[in-house]
Amino acid sequence: MHTKTIKRLCADLNAGEYSSVELAQYYLDRIQRYQSINAFVTVDPEFTLSQAREADKAIRKDKHKPLTGIPIAHKDIFCTKGMLTTCSSKILSNFVPPYDATAIKKCKDSGMVCLGKTNMDEFAMGSSNETSYYGPVKNPWNETMVPGGSSGGSAAAVVARLAPAGTGTDTGGSIRQPAALCGITGLKPTYGRVSRYGMIAFASSLDQAGTLTQTAEDAALLLNVLAGFDPRDSTSVEESVPDYTENLGKDLAGLRIGLPKQYFDEGLDPAVEQAIQESLKVFERLGAALIEIDLPNSELCVPCYYVIAPSEASSNLSRFDGVRYGYRAEDYEDLDDMFMRTRSEGFGPEVKRRIMIGTYALSAGYYDAYYLKAQKLRRLITQDFEQAFERCDVIMGPTTPTPAFELGAKTEDLIAMYLNDIYTISANLSGLPGISIPSGFVNRLPVGLQIIGSYFAEALILNVAHRFQMETDWHQKVPEGFAV
Ligand code: GLN
């Protein structure tokens, strides 16, 4: 059962092979059995089963929607009404939101069943899931390795088949990078495609919600539920939502694939490059043409991001002061002292570091030198993509420079940690959609191929990914310890 895709589970549910309650119970048992990977922060079986009972009722009355009864795990960054929402931070460790994020509400309204909330890097800051207040998530392929971050809990849950699907958020790569390191399909839609309402903000101009699934087809099904304009999010876009499954299967003859020369440079592990090259041959066989392209400002993406993201974070995180949400220090002398102690005790070191960097970059004397400069670079990086898309339909390359690394290997070397996102950050800076799909193994660890599309070209990149998955079986591999 656990190897089944959403698509298959839907067919089974509707044919009455099993009920949504049975399905939910099955996954709850797996979550219980495989707790060692630490993928979940909160599980509430009663709540899950009550949603499943509702789904079964709807199916019986023939009042169901396409994904009614399908279980899903939500990243703990999405506010869930009545259910703990911690962002994996001590400062929100007791926070129970009075409302649902739009993404959560859409899943609920479509009859999906919430399996629980998944572990993540604290406030989504990280690439290895090691900054979580609840301890690191382990990579199911090898539990001494990181699963990637920050949506590492959702990614690990999906590849270990503890959930058929998960939600995630991607500010600089946090859906695509863990998808690559865990060997699943991770989609970050165009900025504005999925509402950010109720998603705890890290860097508002970069954050975007998306999906973690086994296949591109499942990602399309889930995006059908999540996408759409939301008047509660002023950056959500009023663009009609196509049926993302409609395009699936179209042939790729004549597709122009741009390969940025900067993505195949010395920073790339040669074994990862080898796996990517093999995957590109699959597309050539399908009739696509490979074109070398130039993204001249690529090397500026990481520095640009590490000014903009912390700046926005320092402002967004000012709301956590012990007054309105979550944790408050126990001992303090006066109001100022309460703020200081609450924040000193409530935030972990990486979050504090980002707040310090951001506050510095936004301060009067340095704003022009850092923040404004970074915004100008962001424009140039976006222009590089606009020019590239005049010559190609999609852009491909590795999602990450290396496969998963050992837990603890990069916690002392921040630059090495930050460089994990060297190929993913550009899509956030420019707002473009990107997907990572499994495309081989190196040292028994999965490798991800990234496909970036033009604005709102989700249907196209999903089909490109789907066609690849019709030709290959990397996405069907399950880590040994989780096969039964
Ligand atoms: N790894 C990047 C960071 O730490 C991106 C995180 C994300 O996409 N949320 O900021």
Tab-separated table of C-alpha atoms and ligand atoms in Angstrom:
chain	number	residue	atom	x	y	z
A	1	MET	CA	0.000	0.000	0.000
A	2	HIS	CA	2.695	2.521	0.956
A	3	THR	CA	4.272	2.472	-2.483
A	4	LYS	CA	1.107	3.774	-4.080
A	5	THR	CA	0.931	7.243	-5.535
A	6	ILE	CA	-1.866	9.722	-4.809
A	7	LYS	CA	-3.233	8.952	-8.233
A	8	ARG	CA	-3.467	5.255	-7.417
A	9	LEU	CA	-4.837	5.809	-3.897
A	10	CYS	CA	-7.625	7.991	-5.322
A	11	ALA	CA	-8.643	5.255	-7.726
A	12	ASP	CA	-8.621	2.660	-4.933
A	13	LEU	CA	-10.628	4.856	-2.558
A	14	ASN	CA	-13.240	5.550	-5.168
A	15	ALA	CA	-13.451	1.876	-6.090
A	16	GLY	CA	-14.003	1.047	-2.418
A	17	GLU	CA	-10.829	-1.095	-2.139
A	18	TYR	CA	-10.357	0.403	1.309
A	19	SER	CA	-11.717	3.353	3.246
A	20	SER	CA	-10.026	6.640	4.028
A	21	VAL	CA	-10.054	5.640	7.698
A	22	GLU	CA	-8.149	2.441	6.877
A	23	LEU	CA	-5.720	4.396	4.761
A	24	ALA	CA	-5.128	7.021	7.453
A	25	GLN	CA	-4.679	4.344	10.115
A	26	TYR	CA	-2.188	2.556	7.909
A	27	TYR	CA	-0.044	5.679	7.608
A	28	LEU	CA	-0.435	6.555	11.298
A	29	ASP	CA	0.957	3.101	12.099
A	30	ARG	CA	3.936	3.669	9.833
A	31	ILE	CA	4.588	7.082	11.393
A	32	GLN	CA	4.554	5.391	14.794
A	33	ARG	CA	6.825	2.574	13.650
A	34	TYR	CA	9.448	4.788	12.048
A	35	GLN	CA	9.765	7.511	14.638
A	36	SER	CA	13.557	7.223	14.592
A	37	ILE	CA	13.830	9.524	11.562
A	38	ASN	CA	12.120	12.309	13.538
A	39	ALA	CA	10.050	13.485	10.580
A	40	PHE	CA	7.039	14.637	12.601
A	41	VAL	CA	6.690	17.265	15.311
A	42	THR	CA	2.991	16.712	16.007
A	43	VAL	CA	0.679	13.791	15.297
A	44	ASP	CA	-2.927	13.741	16.493
A	45	PRO	CA	-4.472	10.390	15.489
A	46	GLU	CA	-7.948	11.301	16.738
A	47	PHE	CA	-8.011	14.436	14.605
A	48	THR	CA	-6.668	12.552	11.591
A	49	LEU	CA	-9.238	9.797	11.894
A	50	SER	CA	-12.117	12.219	12.325
A	51	GLN	CA	-11.136	13.911	9.052
A	52	ALA	CA	-10.896	10.495	7.415
A	53	ARG	CA	-14.383	9.599	8.641
A	54	GLU	CA	-15.728	12.794	7.054
A	55	ALA	CA	-13.954	11.892	3.818
A	56	ASP	CA	-15.484	8.431	3.820
A	57	LYS	CA	-18.922	9.947	4.282
A	58	ALA	CA	-18.384	12.265	1.320
A	59	ILE	CA	-17.166	9.397	-0.846
A	60	ARG	CA	-20.164	7.265	0.131
A	61	LYS	CA	-22.552	10.066	-0.747
A	62	ASP	CA	-20.668	10.702	-3.979
A	63	LYS	CA	-19.951	14.251	-2.836
A	64	HIS	CA	-16.208	13.946	-2.982
A	65	LYS	CA	-13.583	16.006	-4.780
A	66	PRO	CA	-10.570	14.573	-6.643
A	67	LEU	CA	-8.322	14.215	-3.556
A	68	THR	CA	-10.954	13.490	-0.900
A	69	GLY	CA	-9.660	10.947	1.579
A	70	ILE	CA	-5.972	11.284	0.622
A	71	PRO	CA	-3.639	11.719	3.614
A	72	ILE	CA	-1.092	14.533	3.633
A	73	ALA	CA	1.618	15.731	6.037
A	74	HIS	CA	1.986	19.477	6.512
A	75	LYS	CA	5.208	21.326	7.201
A	76	ASP	CA	4.987	22.866	10.652
A	77	ILE	CA	5.252	26.356	9.168
A	78	PHE	CA	1.574	26.353	8.105
A	79	CYS	CA	-0.906	27.539	10.704
A	80	THR	CA	-3.378	24.796	11.550
A	81	LYS	CA	-6.457	25.746	13.509
A	82	GLY	CA	-6.458	24.080	16.913
A	83	MET	CA	-3.222	22.194	16.219
A	84	LEU	CA	0.231	23.100	17.479
A	85	THR	CA	2.244	25.101	14.919
A	86	THR	CA	5.826	25.547	16.074
A	87	CYS	CA	7.959	26.379	13.010
A	88	SER	CA	10.333	24.038	14.903
A	89	SER	CA	11.218	26.893	17.237
A	90	LYS	CA	11.143	27.089	21.001
A	91	ILE	CA	9.547	30.515	20.701
A	92	LEU	CA	6.435	28.960	19.113
A	93	SER	CA	6.596	25.666	20.989
A	94	ASN	CA	3.212	26.319	22.624
A	95	PHE	CA	1.493	28.161	19.778
A	96	VAL	CA	-1.923	26.879	18.710
A	97	PRO	CA	-3.275	29.061	15.883
A	98	PRO	CA	-6.917	30.139	15.885
A	99	TYR	CA	-7.116	29.809	12.078
A	100	ASP	CA	-5.936	27.741	9.114
A	101	ALA	CA	-3.431	28.908	6.515
A	102	THR	CA	-5.064	29.138	3.094
A	103	ALA	CA	-3.036	26.154	1.841
A	104	ILE	CA	-4.298	24.101	4.786
A	105	LYS	CA	-7.855	25.259	4.299
A	106	LYS	CA	-7.738	24.318	0.637
A	107	CYS	CA	-6.560	20.816	1.514
A	108	LYS	CA	-9.297	20.538	4.134
A	109	ASP	CA	-11.985	21.828	1.789
A	110	SER	CA	-10.956	19.273	-0.791
A	111	GLY	CA	-11.394	16.493	1.760
A	112	MET	CA	-7.723	15.694	2.297
A	113	VAL	CA	-6.747	14.169	5.619
A	114	CYS	CA	-4.015	15.773	7.753
A	115	LEU	CA	-1.544	13.186	9.100
A	116	GLY	CA	0.310	15.672	11.268
A	117	LYS	CA	2.911	18.423	11.187
A	118	THR	CA	6.429	17.798	9.951
A	119	ASN	CA	9.777	18.778	11.383
A	120	MET	CA	11.782	21.520	9.676
A	121	ASP	CA	14.689	23.881	10.170
A	122	GLU	CA	13.802	26.557	12.711
A	123	PHE	CA	11.785	29.228	10.871
A	124	ALA	CA	12.824	27.482	7.632
A	125	MET	CA	16.401	28.692	8.005
A	126	GLY	CA	18.713	25.905	6.981
A	127	SER	CA	19.613	23.269	4.420
A	128	SER	CA	19.978	20.206	6.613
A	129	ASN	CA	17.146	20.218	9.148
A	130	GLU	CA	19.686	20.507	11.924
A	131	THR	CA	18.487	23.887	13.226
A	132	SER	CA	15.177	22.444	14.466
A	133	TYR	CA	14.381	22.865	18.164
A	134	TYR	CA	13.087	19.285	18.000
A	135	GLY	CA	16.353	17.798	16.770
A	136	PRO	CA	17.475	16.862	13.288
A	137	VAL	CA	15.519	14.759	10.816
A	138	LYS	CA	17.428	11.752	9.492
A	139	ASN	CA	17.711	10.802	5.858
A	140	PRO	CA	15.841	7.503	5.322
A	141	TRP	CA	18.467	6.365	2.787
A	142	ASN	CA	21.120	6.518	5.471
A	143	GLU	CA	20.254	7.701	8.936
A	144	THR	CA	23.687	9.216	9.543
A	145	MET	CA	22.978	11.681	6.723
A	146	VAL	CA	20.898	14.851	6.561
A	147	PRO	CA	17.616	14.859	4.603
A	148	GLY	CA	18.174	18.422	3.388
A	149	GLY	CA	16.180	21.383	4.623
A	150	SER	CA	14.231	23.214	5.498
A	151	SER	CA	11.262	21.002	4.498
A	152	GLY	CA	13.269	17.936	5.538
A	153	GLY	CA	10.510	16.392	7.653
A	154	SER	CA	8.033	16.363	4.772
A	155	ALA	CA	10.668	15.070	2.337
A	156	ALA	CA	11.804	12.276	4.670
A	157	ALA	CA	8.175	11.339	5.413
A	158	VAL	CA	7.334	11.018	1.731
A	159	VAL	CA	10.381	8.954	0.756
A	160	ALA	CA	9.987	6.690	3.801
A	161	ARG	CA	6.367	6.335	2.691
A	162	LEU	CA	5.031	7.655	6.002
A	163	ALA	CA	2.785	9.925	3.938
A	164	PRO	CA	1.781	9.862	0.281
A	165	ALA	CA	2.371	13.615	0.038
A	166	GLY	CA	3.604	16.590	1.982
A	167	THR	CA	3.511	20.342	1.838
A	168	GLY	CA	6.653	22.438	2.021
A	169	THR	CA	7.869	25.979	1.581
A	170	ASP	CA	10.777	27.192	-0.481
A	171	THR	CA	12.571	30.485	0.195
A	172	GLY	CA	15.940	29.572	-1.292
A	173	GLY	CA	15.521	25.893	-2.122
A	174	SER	CA	13.747	24.359	0.856
A	175	ILE	CA	11.406	22.183	-1.212
A	176	ARG	CA	13.722	21.274	-4.087
A	177	GLN	CA	16.888	20.647	-2.061
A	178	PRO	CA	15.383	18.144	0.439
A	179	ALA	CA	13.432	16.543	-2.430
A	180	ALA	CA	16.770	15.985	-4.190
A	181	LEU	CA	18.536	14.654	-1.099
A	182	CYS	CA	15.654	12.300	-0.266
A	183	GLY	CA	14.917	11.135	-3.805
A	184	ILE	CA	11.408	12.501	-4.315
A	185	THR	CA	9.647	15.108	-6.454
A	186	GLY	CA	9.564	18.659	-5.044
A	187	LEU	CA	7.758	21.523	-6.751
A	188	LYS	CA	8.169	25.211	-5.978
A	189	PRO	CA	5.545	27.103	-7.980
A	190	THR	CA	5.867	30.638	-9.344
A	191	TYR	CA	5.935	33.291	-6.612
A	192	GLY	CA	2.313	34.266	-5.994
A	193	ARG	CA	0.786	31.049	-7.343
A	194	VAL	CA	-0.022	29.603	-3.915
A	195	SER	CA	-1.228	31.848	-1.101
A	196	ARG	CA	1.205	32.699	1.700
A	197	TYR	CA	-1.630	33.558	4.091
A	198	GLY	CA	-1.079	31.720	7.353
A	199	MET	CA	2.368	30.517	6.359
A	200	ILE	CA	4.743	31.812	9.013
A	201	ALA	CA	6.870	34.364	7.173
A	202	PHE	CA	10.627	34.002	6.781
A	203	ALA	CA	11.454	36.231	3.785
A	204	SER	CA	8.164	37.388	2.315
A	205	SER	CA	9.398	38.291	-1.161
A	206	LEU	CA	10.936	34.832	-1.594
A	207	ASP	CA	8.710	32.397	0.358
A	208	GLN	CA	6.500	30.120	-1.694
A	209	ALA	CA	4.498	27.053	-0.719
A	210	GLY	CA	4.647	23.896	-2.774
A	211	THR	CA	4.502	20.116	-2.847
A	212	LEU	CA	6.572	17.059	-1.960
A	213	THR	CA	5.333	13.908	-3.657
A	214	GLN	CA	6.561	10.683	-5.242
A	215	THR	CA	5.760	11.769	-8.783
A	216	ALA	CA	5.217	14.841	-10.950
A	217	GLU	CA	1.716	13.593	-11.683
A	218	ASP	CA	0.939	13.687	-7.949
A	219	ALA	CA	2.439	17.175	-7.740
A	220	ALA	CA	0.040	18.257	-10.495
A	221	LEU	CA	-2.925	16.788	-8.636
A	222	LEU	CA	-1.912	18.552	-5.443
A	223	LEU	CA	-1.165	21.863	-7.159
A	224	ASN	CA	-4.716	21.742	-8.519
A	225	VAL	CA	-5.835	21.946	-4.902
A	226	LEU	CA	-3.315	24.529	-3.648
A	227	ALA	CA	-3.031	27.067	-6.469
A	228	GLY	CA	-5.167	30.147	-6.839
A	229	PHE	CA	-5.691	33.783	-6.003
A	230	ASP	CA	-6.276	34.665	-2.358
A	231	PRO	CA	-7.512	38.140	-1.418
A	232	ARG	CA	-5.832	37.622	1.976
A	233	ASP	CA	-2.372	37.562	0.402
A	234	SER	CA	-1.562	40.802	-1.394
A	235	THR	CA	1.214	39.108	-3.368
A	236	SER	CA	-0.961	36.263	-4.592
A	237	VAL	CA	-1.566	36.574	-8.311
A	238	GLU	CA	-4.930	36.844	-10.026
A	239	GLU	CA	-4.098	34.365	-12.737
A	240	SER	CA	-6.487	31.595	-13.692
A	241	VAL	CA	-5.610	28.086	-12.545
A	242	PRO	CA	-5.403	25.487	-15.298
A	243	ASP	CA	-5.941	21.785	-14.680
A	244	TYR	CA	-2.293	20.854	-14.164
A	245	THR	CA	-2.910	17.238	-15.137
A	246	GLU	CA	-4.277	18.150	-18.546
A	247	ASN	CA	-0.898	18.594	-20.179
A	248	LEU	CA	0.643	15.425	-18.780
A	249	GLY	CA	1.917	13.010	-21.381
A	250	LYS	CA	2.362	15.518	-24.212
A	251	ASP	CA	5.396	14.645	-26.220
A	252	LEU	CA	8.608	16.597	-25.860
A	253	ALA	CA	9.764	16.683	-29.472
A	254	GLY	CA	11.330	20.055	-30.180
A	255	LEU	CA	11.542	21.095	-26.521
A	256	ARG	CA	14.515	23.411	-26.049
A	257	ILE	CA	16.406	22.666	-22.838
A	258	GLY	CA	18.798	25.365	-21.653
A	259	LEU	CA	21.838	24.202	-19.705
A	260	PRO	CA	23.444	27.076	-17.779
A	261	LYS	CA	27.184	26.677	-18.121
A	262	GLN	CA	27.584	28.055	-14.596
A	263	TYR	CA	25.631	25.083	-13.185
A	264	PHE	CA	28.128	22.555	-14.528
A	265	ASP	CA	31.166	24.219	-13.047
A	266	GLU	CA	33.892	23.110	-10.693
A	267	GLY	CA	31.625	23.300	-7.589
A	268	LEU	CA	29.629	20.337	-8.903
A	269	ASP	CA	30.487	16.825	-7.671
A	270	PRO	CA	31.609	14.926	-10.830
A	271	ALA	CA	29.494	11.893	-9.870
A	272	VAL	CA	26.391	14.101	-9.597
A	273	GLU	CA	27.243	15.638	-12.949
A	274	GLN	CA	27.498	12.163	-14.445
A	275	ALA	CA	23.989	11.284	-13.202
A	276	ILE	CA	22.599	14.544	-14.591
A	277	GLN	CA	24.244	13.948	-17.971
A	278	GLU	CA	22.639	10.499	-18.122
A	279	SER	CA	19.252	12.069	-17.424
A	280	LEU	CA	19.755	14.654	-20.137
A	281	LYS	CA	20.249	11.807	-22.609
A	282	VAL	CA	16.750	10.583	-21.750
A	283	PHE	CA	15.369	13.952	-22.833
A	284	GLU	CA	17.414	13.870	-26.019
A	285	ARG	CA	15.927	10.465	-26.795
A	286	LEU	CA	12.500	12.031	-26.301
A	287	GLY	CA	13.305	14.571	-28.999
A	288	ALA	CA	14.423	17.556	-26.933
A	289	ALA	CA	17.357	19.748	-27.922
A	290	LEU	CA	20.095	20.734	-25.458
A	291	ILE	CA	21.340	24.321	-25.678
A	292	GLU	CA	24.104	25.864	-23.598
A	293	ILE	CA	22.979	29.093	-21.964
A	294	ASP	CA	24.634	31.770	-19.889
A	295	LEU	CA	23.406	33.040	-16.533
A	296	PRO	CA	26.295	35.447	-15.968
A	297	ASN	CA	25.274	36.618	-12.510
A	298	SER	CA	24.875	33.123	-11.040
A	299	GLU	CA	27.752	33.447	-8.615
A	300	LEU	CA	26.087	36.492	-7.058
A	301	CYS	CA	22.906	34.622	-6.139
A	302	VAL	CA	24.079	33.306	-2.776
A	303	PRO	CA	25.512	36.621	-1.507
A	304	CYS	CA	22.475	38.506	-2.810
A	305	TYR	CA	20.116	36.066	-1.061
A	306	TYR	CA	22.029	36.248	2.205
A	307	VAL	CA	21.420	39.985	2.358
A	308	ILE	CA	17.780	40.012	1.256
A	309	ALA	CA	16.519	36.940	3.159
A	310	PRO	CA	17.979	37.917	6.556
A	311	SER	CA	16.812	41.521	6.078
A	312	GLU	CA	13.234	40.424	5.557
A	313	ALA	CA	13.554	37.839	8.323
A	314	SER	CA	14.780	40.423	10.832
A	315	SER	CA	11.663	42.437	10.166
A	316	ASN	CA	9.231	39.476	10.050
A	317	LEU	CA	10.554	37.936	13.243
A	318	SER	CA	10.201	41.136	15.253
A	319	ARG	CA	6.636	40.029	16.033
A	320	PHE	CA	7.882	37.269	18.327
A	321	ASP	CA	8.344	39.254	21.487
A	322	GLY	CA	6.666	37.224	24.222
A	323	VAL	CA	3.569	39.439	24.170
A	324	ARG	CA	1.493	38.151	21.305
A	325	TYR	CA	2.617	34.649	20.509
A	326	GLY	CA	4.163	31.625	22.048
A	327	TYR	CA	6.941	31.436	24.566
A	328	ARG	CA	7.646	34.121	27.190
A	329	ALA	CA	10.700	34.147	29.472
A	330	GLU	CA	9.834	33.359	33.067
A	331	ASP	CA	12.143	35.753	34.874
A	332	TYR	CA	12.477	39.361	33.833
A	333	GLU	CA	12.746	42.777	35.394
A	334	ASP	CA	10.747	45.030	33.115
A	335	LEU	CA	9.226	45.054	29.635
A	336	ASP	CA	12.516	45.558	27.779
A	337	ASP	CA	14.102	42.811	29.768
A	338	MET	CA	11.155	40.539	28.989
A	339	PHE	CA	11.585	41.139	25.231
A	340	MET	CA	15.287	40.497	25.453
A	341	ARG	CA	15.115	37.351	27.525
A	342	THR	CA	12.210	35.901	25.554
A	343	ARG	CA	14.052	36.334	22.266
A	344	SER	CA	17.418	35.222	23.664
A	345	GLU	CA	15.882	32.067	25.092
A	346	GLY	CA	13.328	31.443	22.359
A	347	PHE	CA	15.417	31.649	19.171
A	348	GLY	CA	18.187	29.248	18.201
A	349	PRO	CA	21.649	30.368	17.016
A	350	GLU	CA	20.966	30.323	13.254
A	351	VAL	CA	17.834	32.436	13.644
A	352	LYS	CA	19.691	34.918	15.843
A	353	ARG	CA	22.491	35.101	13.311
A	354	ARG	CA	20.026	35.949	10.533
A	355	ILE	CA	18.306	38.600	12.661
A	356	MET	CA	21.683	40.196	13.401
A	357	ILE	CA	22.744	40.176	9.731
A	358	GLY	CA	19.401	41.547	8.612
A	359	THR	CA	19.273	44.289	11.221
A	360	TYR	CA	22.789	45.321	10.257
A	361	ALA	CA	22.056	45.334	6.519
A	362	LEU	CA	18.936	47.445	7.009
A	363	SER	CA	20.489	49.956	9.412
A	364	ALA	CA	20.734	53.559	8.270
A	365	GLY	CA	24.424	53.624	7.402
A	366	TYR	CA	24.466	50.336	5.536
A	367	TYR	CA	21.124	50.136	3.764
A	368	ASP	CA	22.449	51.476	0.460
A	369	ALA	CA	25.635	49.484	0.573
A	370	TYR	CA	23.962	46.135	1.261
A	371	TYR	CA	20.206	45.967	0.937
A	372	LEU	CA	19.769	48.320	-1.992
A	373	LYS	CA	22.762	46.806	-3.768
A	374	ALA	CA	21.315	43.316	-3.286
A	375	GLN	CA	17.991	44.457	-4.742
A	376	LYS	CA	19.802	45.726	-7.831
A	377	LEU	CA	21.603	42.425	-8.201
A	378	ARG	CA	18.296	40.655	-7.870
A	379	ARG	CA	17.049	42.586	-10.882
A	380	LEU	CA	20.115	41.573	-12.915
A	381	ILE	CA	19.715	37.927	-11.937
A	382	THR	CA	16.080	38.063	-13.055
A	383	GLN	CA	17.087	39.653	-16.350
A	384	ASP	CA	19.545	36.807	-16.970
A	385	PHE	CA	16.618	34.387	-16.825
A	386	GLU	CA	14.377	36.531	-19.000
A	387	GLN	CA	17.073	36.553	-21.664
A	388	ALA	CA	17.709	32.832	-21.301
A	389	PHE	CA	14.027	32.037	-21.815
A	390	GLU	CA	14.170	33.727	-25.201
A	391	ARG	CA	16.388	30.852	-26.305
A	392	CYS	CA	14.928	27.881	-24.429
A	393	ASP	CA	11.659	26.559	-22.979
A	394	VAL	CA	12.997	25.116	-19.743
A	395	ILE	CA	16.299	25.251	-17.895
A	396	MET	CA	17.883	22.120	-16.430
A	397	GLY	CA	20.753	21.313	-14.146
A	398	PRO	CA	21.552	19.654	-10.843
A	399	THR	CA	19.385	20.639	-7.869
A	400	THR	CA	22.337	20.456	-5.479
A	401	PRO	CA	26.108	20.272	-5.933
A	402	THR	CA	26.426	17.048	-3.884
A	403	PRO	CA	24.186	14.278	-2.559
A	404	ALA	CA	23.225	14.198	1.140
A	405	PHE	CA	26.077	14.836	3.598
A	406	GLU	CA	26.724	13.569	7.125
A	407	LEU	CA	24.800	15.028	10.040
A	408	GLY	CA	27.054	17.617	11.652
A	409	ALA	CA	29.391	17.851	8.648
A	410	LYS	CA	28.563	21.457	7.791
A	411	THR	CA	27.160	22.880	11.015
A	412	GLU	CA	30.456	24.628	11.786
A	413	ASP	CA	31.110	25.771	8.232
A	414	LEU	CA	28.276	28.124	7.366
A	415	ILE	CA	29.536	29.016	3.923
A	416	ALA	CA	29.623	25.338	2.958
A	417	MET	CA	26.080	24.990	4.311
A	418	TYR	CA	24.842	28.070	2.441
A	419	LEU	CA	26.388	26.831	-0.810
A	420	ASN	CA	23.966	23.901	-0.868
A	421	ASP	CA	21.434	26.260	-2.394
A	422	ILE	CA	23.701	27.593	-5.084
A	423	TYR	CA	21.493	26.225	-7.897
A	424	THR	CA	18.111	26.756	-6.263
A	425	ILE	CA	18.238	30.302	-4.874
A	426	SER	CA	18.068	31.999	-8.282
A	427	ALA	CA	14.502	30.748	-8.876
A	428	ASN	CA	13.408	32.404	-5.629
A	429	LEU	CA	15.197	35.667	-6.368
A	430	SER	CA	13.485	35.795	-9.754
A	431	GLY	CA	10.168	34.223	-8.659
A	432	LEU	CA	10.317	31.404	-11.221
A	433	PRO	CA	8.830	27.925	-10.765
A	434	GLY	CA	11.175	24.970	-10.340
A	435	ILE	CA	10.902	21.266	-9.725
A	436	SER	CA	13.410	18.687	-8.531
A	437	ILE	CA	12.983	15.075	-9.610
A	438	PRO	CA	14.948	11.938	-8.734
A	439	SER	CA	17.514	11.220	-11.419
A	440	GLY	CA	19.963	8.637	-10.176
A	441	PHE	CA	22.126	7.655	-7.235
A	442	VAL	CA	25.649	8.412	-6.080
A	443	ASN	CA	27.041	6.260	-3.254
A	444	ARG	CA	23.530	4.913	-2.667
A	445	LEU	CA	22.204	8.418	-2.138
A	446	PRO	CA	19.696	10.068	-4.462
A	447	VAL	CA	20.520	12.851	-6.906
A	448	GLY	CA	18.026	15.490	-8.047
A	449	LEU	CA	17.570	17.045	-11.463
A	450	GLN	CA	16.182	20.567	-11.392
A	451	ILE	CA	13.848	21.891	-14.084
A	452	ILE	CA	13.146	25.637	-14.017
A	453	GLY	CA	10.350	27.128	-16.088
A	454	SER	CA	9.239	30.583	-17.071
A	455	TYR	CA	6.577	32.409	-15.009
A	456	PHE	CA	3.435	30.321	-14.509
A	457	ALA	CA	4.848	27.503	-16.644
A	458	GLU	CA	4.063	24.915	-13.960
A	459	ALA	CA	2.052	22.825	-16.415
A	460	LEU	CA	5.031	22.647	-18.747
A	461	ILE	CA	7.666	21.695	-16.173
A	462	LEU	CA	5.298	19.161	-14.621
A	463	ASN	CA	4.856	17.512	-17.988
A	464	VAL	CA	8.596	17.528	-18.693
A	465	ALA	CA	9.144	15.864	-15.305
A	466	HIS	CA	6.291	13.432	-15.908
A	467	ARG	CA	7.658	12.340	-19.266
A	468	PHE	CA	11.004	11.646	-17.632
A	469	GLN	CA	9.274	9.582	-14.949
A	470	MET	CA	7.525	7.545	-17.632
A	471	GLU	CA	10.987	6.572	-18.911
A	472	THR	CA	12.794	6.021	-15.606
A	473	ASP	CA	12.096	4.444	-12.236
A	474	TRP	CA	14.274	6.481	-9.861
A	475	HIS	CA	11.152	7.955	-8.286
A	476	GLN	CA	9.873	4.492	-7.371
A	477	LYS	CA	12.864	3.519	-5.242
A	478	VAL	CA	12.190	3.171	-1.526
A	479	PRO	CA	14.980	3.117	1.086
A	480	GLU	CA	15.676	-0.411	2.263
A	481	GLY	CA	14.644	-0.078	5.899
A	482	PHE	CA	11.271	1.356	4.882
A	483	ALA	CA	10.324	-1.062	2.138
A	484	VAL	CA	7.745	-2.911	4.226
B	1	GLN	N1	18.824	27.080	2.917
B	1	GLN	C1	18.301	28.384	2.687
B	1	GLN	C2	18.337	29.187	3.958
B	1	GLN	O1	18.779	28.671	4.958
B	1	GLN	C3	16.918	28.311	2.135
B	1	GLN	C4	15.896	27.955	3.132
B	1	GLN	C5	14.517	27.952	2.578
B	1	GLN	O2	14.297	27.823	1.380
B	1	GLN	N2	13.551	28.116	3.461
B	1	GLN	O3	17.940	30.316	3.993
